[in-house]
Short mmCIF file of C-alpha atoms and ligand atoms in Angstrom, two decimals:
data_model
loop_
_atom_site.label_atom_id
_atom_site.label_comp_id
_atom_site.label_asym_id
_atom_site.label_seq_id
_atom_site.Cartn_x
_atom_site.Cartn_y
_atom_site.Cartn_z
CA MET A 1 4.72 8.16 25.76
CA ARG A 2 7.50 10.43 25.42
CA LEU A 3 10.11 10.35 23.19
CA ASP A 4 12.94 10.09 25.00
CA LYS A 5 11.55 6.96 26.87
CA TYR A 6 10.35 5.21 23.96
CA LEU A 7 13.96 5.24 22.63
CA THR A 8 14.84 3.74 25.86
CA GLN A 9 12.69 1.10 26.10
CA ALA A 10 13.37 0.22 22.34
CA GLY A 11 17.12 0.06 23.40
CA ILE A 12 18.43 2.92 22.05
CA GLY A 13 20.97 3.79 24.67
CA THR A 14 20.52 5.04 28.01
CA ARG A 15 17.56 8.04 28.79
CA SER A 16 20.78 10.70 28.66
CA GLN A 17 22.04 8.84 25.17
CA VAL A 18 18.83 9.44 23.53
CA LYS A 19 18.40 12.59 25.15
CA GLU A 20 21.62 13.68 23.76
CA TYR A 21 20.34 11.83 20.34
CA ILE A 22 17.60 13.83 20.28
CA ARG A 23 19.25 17.16 21.22
CA LYS A 24 21.69 16.28 18.29
CA GLY A 25 19.09 16.00 15.55
CA LEU A 26 19.48 12.59 14.87
CA VAL A 27 16.05 11.16 15.99
CA MET A 28 13.37 11.61 13.47
CA VAL A 29 9.70 11.11 13.92
CA ASP A 30 7.23 10.83 10.94
CA GLY A 31 9.91 11.97 8.65
CA ARG A 32 10.74 15.00 10.61
CA THR A 33 13.90 15.62 12.81
CA GLU A 34 12.12 16.30 16.28
CA HIS A 35 14.08 18.16 19.04
CA ARG A 36 11.74 17.84 22.18
CA CYS A 37 12.94 14.64 24.24
CA GLU A 38 9.52 14.78 25.53
CA CYS A 39 7.32 15.37 22.44
CA LYS A 40 4.60 12.91 23.10
CA ILE A 41 4.19 10.32 20.23
CA ASP A 42 1.34 6.76 19.67
CA GLU A 43 3.76 4.30 19.57
CA THR A 44 1.46 2.18 17.53
CA LEU A 45 1.21 5.00 14.72
CA CYS A 46 4.66 6.76 14.75
CA LEU A 47 7.47 6.12 12.42
CA VAL A 48 10.37 6.32 14.53
CA SER A 49 14.10 6.66 13.69
CA CYS A 50 17.40 7.22 14.76
CA GLN A 51 20.54 8.01 12.88
CA GLY A 52 18.12 7.21 10.13
CA ARG A 53 17.97 3.80 10.84
CA PRO A 54 14.14 2.35 11.63
CA VAL A 55 13.16 1.82 15.21
CA GLY A 56 12.11 -1.60 15.73
CA PHE A 57 10.14 -1.22 18.62
CA GLN A 58 7.68 0.06 16.46
CA LYS A 59 4.86 -1.79 16.73
CA MET A 60 3.15 -1.35 13.12
CA ALA A 61 4.83 -0.18 10.42
CA TYR A 62 3.16 0.76 6.82
CA TYR A 63 4.74 1.27 3.48
CA MET A 64 3.51 2.34 0.53
CA LEU A 65 5.34 0.68 -2.48
CA ASN A 66 5.21 1.28 -6.08
CA LYS A 67 5.59 -2.08 -7.18
CA PRO A 68 7.70 -2.20 -10.80
CA ALA A 69 6.75 -4.71 -13.42
CA GLY A 70 8.65 -8.50 -13.41
CA CYS A 71 8.94 -9.29 -9.48
CA VAL A 72 6.35 -11.23 -7.08
CA SER A 73 3.97 -10.08 -4.79
CA ALA A 74 5.70 -12.72 -2.40
CA THR A 75 7.70 -12.72 0.98
CA ARG A 76 9.72 -15.22 -0.03
CA ASP A 77 10.70 -16.48 -3.59
CA GLN A 78 13.12 -18.96 -4.63
CA ARG A 79 13.82 -17.77 -7.93
CA GLU A 80 12.13 -14.68 -8.33
CA GLN A 81 13.12 -10.66 -7.29
CA THR A 82 9.94 -10.20 -4.67
CA VAL A 83 8.02 -7.06 -3.18
CA LEU A 84 10.30 -7.17 0.07
CA ASP A 85 13.53 -7.42 -1.73
CA LEU A 86 12.73 -4.08 -2.69
CA VAL A 87 12.33 -2.97 0.79
CA LYS A 88 15.05 -4.20 2.29
CA ASP A 89 16.86 -1.17 3.96
CA THR A 90 13.36 -0.75 6.11
CA GLY A 91 15.44 -3.08 9.11
CA ARG A 92 11.80 -4.83 9.57
CA ARG A 93 11.29 -8.47 8.69
CA ASP A 94 8.04 -8.69 9.61
CA LEU A 95 6.46 -7.24 6.67
CA PHE A 96 4.18 -8.45 3.80
CA PRO A 97 2.14 -7.21 0.70
CA VAL A 98 -1.57 -6.58 1.06
CA GLY A 99 -2.67 -8.50 -1.63
CA ARG A 100 -1.31 -9.25 -4.72
CA LEU A 101 -0.59 -7.75 -8.25
CA ASP A 102 0.44 -10.01 -11.03
CA LYS A 103 4.10 -10.02 -11.96
CA ASP A 104 3.54 -7.79 -14.55
CA THR A 105 1.13 -5.55 -12.47
CA GLU A 106 2.51 -1.75 -11.79
CA GLY A 107 1.36 0.24 -8.94
CA LEU A 108 0.51 0.84 -5.25
CA LEU A 109 1.41 -1.91 -3.35
CA LEU A 110 0.48 -1.62 1.16
CA LEU A 111 3.14 -3.24 2.83
CA THR A 112 2.74 -2.95 6.78
CA ASN A 113 2.71 -6.08 9.34
CA ASP A 114 -0.90 -5.37 10.84
CA GLY A 115 -2.45 -7.91 10.09
CA MET A 116 -5.99 -6.79 11.16
CA LEU A 117 -5.97 -3.78 8.34
CA ALA A 118 -4.69 -6.24 5.66
CA HIS A 119 -7.63 -8.59 6.56
CA ARG A 120 -10.28 -5.69 6.81
CA LEU A 121 -8.80 -4.28 3.56
CA LEU A 122 -9.00 -7.77 1.63
CA SER A 123 -12.13 -9.02 3.18
CA PRO A 124 -14.54 -9.82 0.04
CA GLY A 125 -17.28 -8.48 2.16
CA LYS A 126 -15.85 -5.16 2.36
CA HIS A 127 -16.48 -4.02 -0.71
CA VAL A 128 -12.87 -1.85 -0.66
CA PRO A 129 -12.68 -0.02 -4.19
CA LYS A 130 -9.28 -0.40 -6.40
CA GLN A 131 -8.54 1.96 -9.12
CA TYR A 132 -6.81 0.31 -12.07
CA LEU A 133 -5.20 2.06 -15.36
CA ALA A 134 -5.44 -0.31 -18.16
CA VAL A 135 -3.47 0.05 -21.62
CA LEU A 136 -5.94 -2.01 -23.65
CA SER A 137 -5.28 -3.54 -27.19
CA HIS A 138 -7.86 -1.88 -28.79
CA ASP A 139 -11.08 0.50 -27.84
CA LEU A 140 -14.55 -0.99 -26.52
CA THR A 141 -17.82 0.28 -27.55
CA GLN A 142 -20.21 1.36 -25.32
CA GLU A 143 -22.48 -1.85 -25.06
CA GLN A 144 -18.66 -3.83 -24.08
CA ILE A 145 -18.19 -0.73 -21.11
CA ALA A 146 -22.00 -1.38 -19.86
CA ILE A 147 -21.50 -4.79 -19.36
CA LEU A 148 -18.34 -3.98 -17.29
CA GLU A 149 -20.43 -1.60 -15.73
CA GLN A 150 -23.12 -3.85 -15.25
CA GLY A 151 -20.92 -7.27 -13.68
CA ALA A 152 -18.84 -8.86 -16.61
CA ASP A 153 -18.97 -13.48 -16.72
CA ILE A 154 -15.57 -13.56 -15.84
CA GLY A 155 -16.39 -18.08 -15.61
CA GLU A 156 -17.31 -17.90 -12.02
CA ALA A 157 -20.51 -18.95 -10.54
CA GLN A 158 -21.60 -15.07 -9.82
CA PRO A 159 -20.73 -12.16 -12.35
CA ALA A 160 -18.32 -9.99 -11.33
CA LYS A 161 -19.24 -7.23 -9.22
CA PRO A 162 -20.31 -4.03 -11.07
CA ALA A 163 -17.56 -1.83 -11.88
CA VAL A 164 -16.84 1.57 -12.36
CA PHE A 165 -15.14 2.32 -15.99
CA SER A 166 -13.71 5.69 -17.49
CA TRP A 167 -11.06 6.51 -20.32
CA GLN A 168 -8.42 8.26 -19.25
CA ASP A 169 -7.16 8.97 -22.51
CA ARG A 170 -9.15 6.89 -25.38
CA GLU A 171 -6.90 7.83 -28.11
CA LYS A 172 -4.74 5.38 -26.98
CA ALA A 173 -6.84 2.55 -25.12
CA GLU A 174 -6.27 3.93 -21.62
CA ALA A 175 -9.43 2.98 -19.36
CA LEU A 176 -9.69 3.33 -15.69
CA LEU A 177 -11.63 0.64 -13.97
CA THR A 178 -12.64 0.01 -10.46
CA VAL A 179 -13.48 -3.26 -9.18
CA THR A 180 -14.23 -4.16 -5.61
CA GLU A 181 -13.23 -7.67 -5.59
CA GLY A 182 -9.71 -8.93 -5.69
CA LYS A 183 -9.97 -12.25 -7.25
CA PHE A 184 -7.11 -13.77 -9.27
CA HIS A 185 -6.71 -11.87 -12.60
CA GLN A 186 -9.51 -9.75 -11.68
CA VAL A 187 -9.17 -7.03 -14.26
CA LYS A 188 -7.94 -8.70 -16.69
CA ARG A 189 -10.23 -11.47 -16.97
CA MET A 190 -12.82 -9.01 -16.55
CA PHE A 191 -11.43 -7.01 -19.95
CA ALA A 192 -10.85 -10.59 -21.75
CA SER A 193 -14.64 -11.34 -21.01
CA VAL A 194 -15.38 -8.54 -23.22
CA GLY A 195 -12.67 -9.84 -26.18
CA CYS A 196 -9.86 -7.19 -24.87
CA GLN A 197 -6.47 -7.95 -23.81
CA VAL A 198 -4.92 -5.86 -20.74
CA LEU A 199 -1.41 -4.73 -22.41
CA SER A 200 -0.10 -3.02 -19.54
CA LEU A 201 -1.73 -2.67 -15.68
CA LYS A 202 -1.20 -0.52 -12.69
CA ARG A 203 -3.34 -0.11 -9.13
CA LEU A 204 -3.56 3.51 -8.52
CA SER A 205 -5.82 3.22 -5.40
CA MET A 206 -6.78 1.04 -2.74
CA GLY A 207 -9.98 2.28 -0.60
CA SER A 208 -8.28 5.67 0.70
CA LEU A 209 -5.40 5.08 -0.22
CA VAL A 210 -3.50 7.07 -3.61
CA LEU A 211 -0.61 5.89 -5.51
CA ASP A 212 2.31 8.96 -4.77
CA LYS A 213 2.93 9.83 -8.06
CA THR A 214 6.31 10.66 -7.09
CA LEU A 215 7.04 7.22 -6.73
CA ALA A 216 9.31 5.59 -9.22
CA PRO A 217 8.51 1.83 -10.05
CA GLY A 218 10.44 0.12 -6.86
CA GLN A 219 10.58 3.21 -4.95
CA TYR A 220 8.87 3.45 -1.27
CA ARG A 221 7.85 5.71 1.44
CA PRO A 222 6.41 5.51 4.72
CA LEU A 223 3.02 6.39 4.72
CA LEU A 224 1.74 9.62 6.28
CA LYS A 225 -0.28 10.11 9.27
CA GLU A 226 -2.81 11.38 7.51
CA GLU A 227 -2.90 8.34 4.99
CA LEU A 228 -3.11 6.26 7.44
CA GLU A 229 -5.74 7.55 9.53
CA SER A 230 -7.91 7.56 6.49
CA LEU A 231 -7.14 4.09 5.94
CA LEU A 232 -7.74 2.99 9.65
CA LYS A 233 -10.76 5.45 9.68
CA LEU A 234 -11.97 3.22 6.42
CA THR A 235 -11.53 -0.16 7.98
CA LYS A 236 -12.73 1.19 11.11
CA LEU A 237 -9.54 0.29 13.56
CA GLU A 238 -9.33 4.08 14.08
CA ASP A 239 -9.84 3.13 17.92
CA ARG A 240 -8.23 -0.28 17.96
N1 LIG B 1 -6.46 -7.76 -11.76
C1 LIG B 1 -5.47 -8.15 -12.35
O1 LIG B 1 -5.93 -8.95 -13.35
N2 LIG B 1 -3.88 -8.66 -12.25
C2 LIG B 1 -3.71 -7.61 -11.17
O2 LIG B 1 -2.56 -7.04 -10.65
C3 LIG B 1 -4.38 -6.92 -10.59
C4 LIG B 1 -5.83 -6.85 -10.28
#
């Protein structure tokens, strides 16, 4: 759809008003100022803003948040600060977090209104890998690491699925663990099963999506076009 038509249909103004906004450089598409009224946009993917405010007509929205410790991965909470409290200036009220991180866990959290994508990323059958950086209470032996790699007993009917383990910095007991499940306290329970406590936990990636290192805890940004395309490809939703 043409950009000027899109903005008109979204109720931003008359066709001539929105053309004026575009020519004046007040309209951004995917984070870049767009001066061409005839510019073609994909209304399901493009993030359009006018005078700094997101245009609400967008059907789908996707943001990456670096969740700080101390807030809960819920849409609403009576007492605690939620991850959605951190993204109020998107102007959107339909976002939700894809999966949960514990209150004390930091790192990558995808916020969207795309229920189908969320379902595909979280569905146990899809085995989407998630990588975590864990600071451990102490060093691990090769035997303990082998247990994590082969399937730790976390007190469920089935052992945890095999994980990929490596040291980020062994001296500091900083470990990287990639898991394909998302059970309650999954990573903490896996380390606990080999007698080790997780002192701090941060999610670094989910599927193809990698936490942007320039985002400080509490900061967020829209997904880049390439990031979204990779996620849609991963979840086989690119031709929706
Ligand atoms: N595993 C955990 O134990 N906690 C999280 O927040 C995420 C994965």
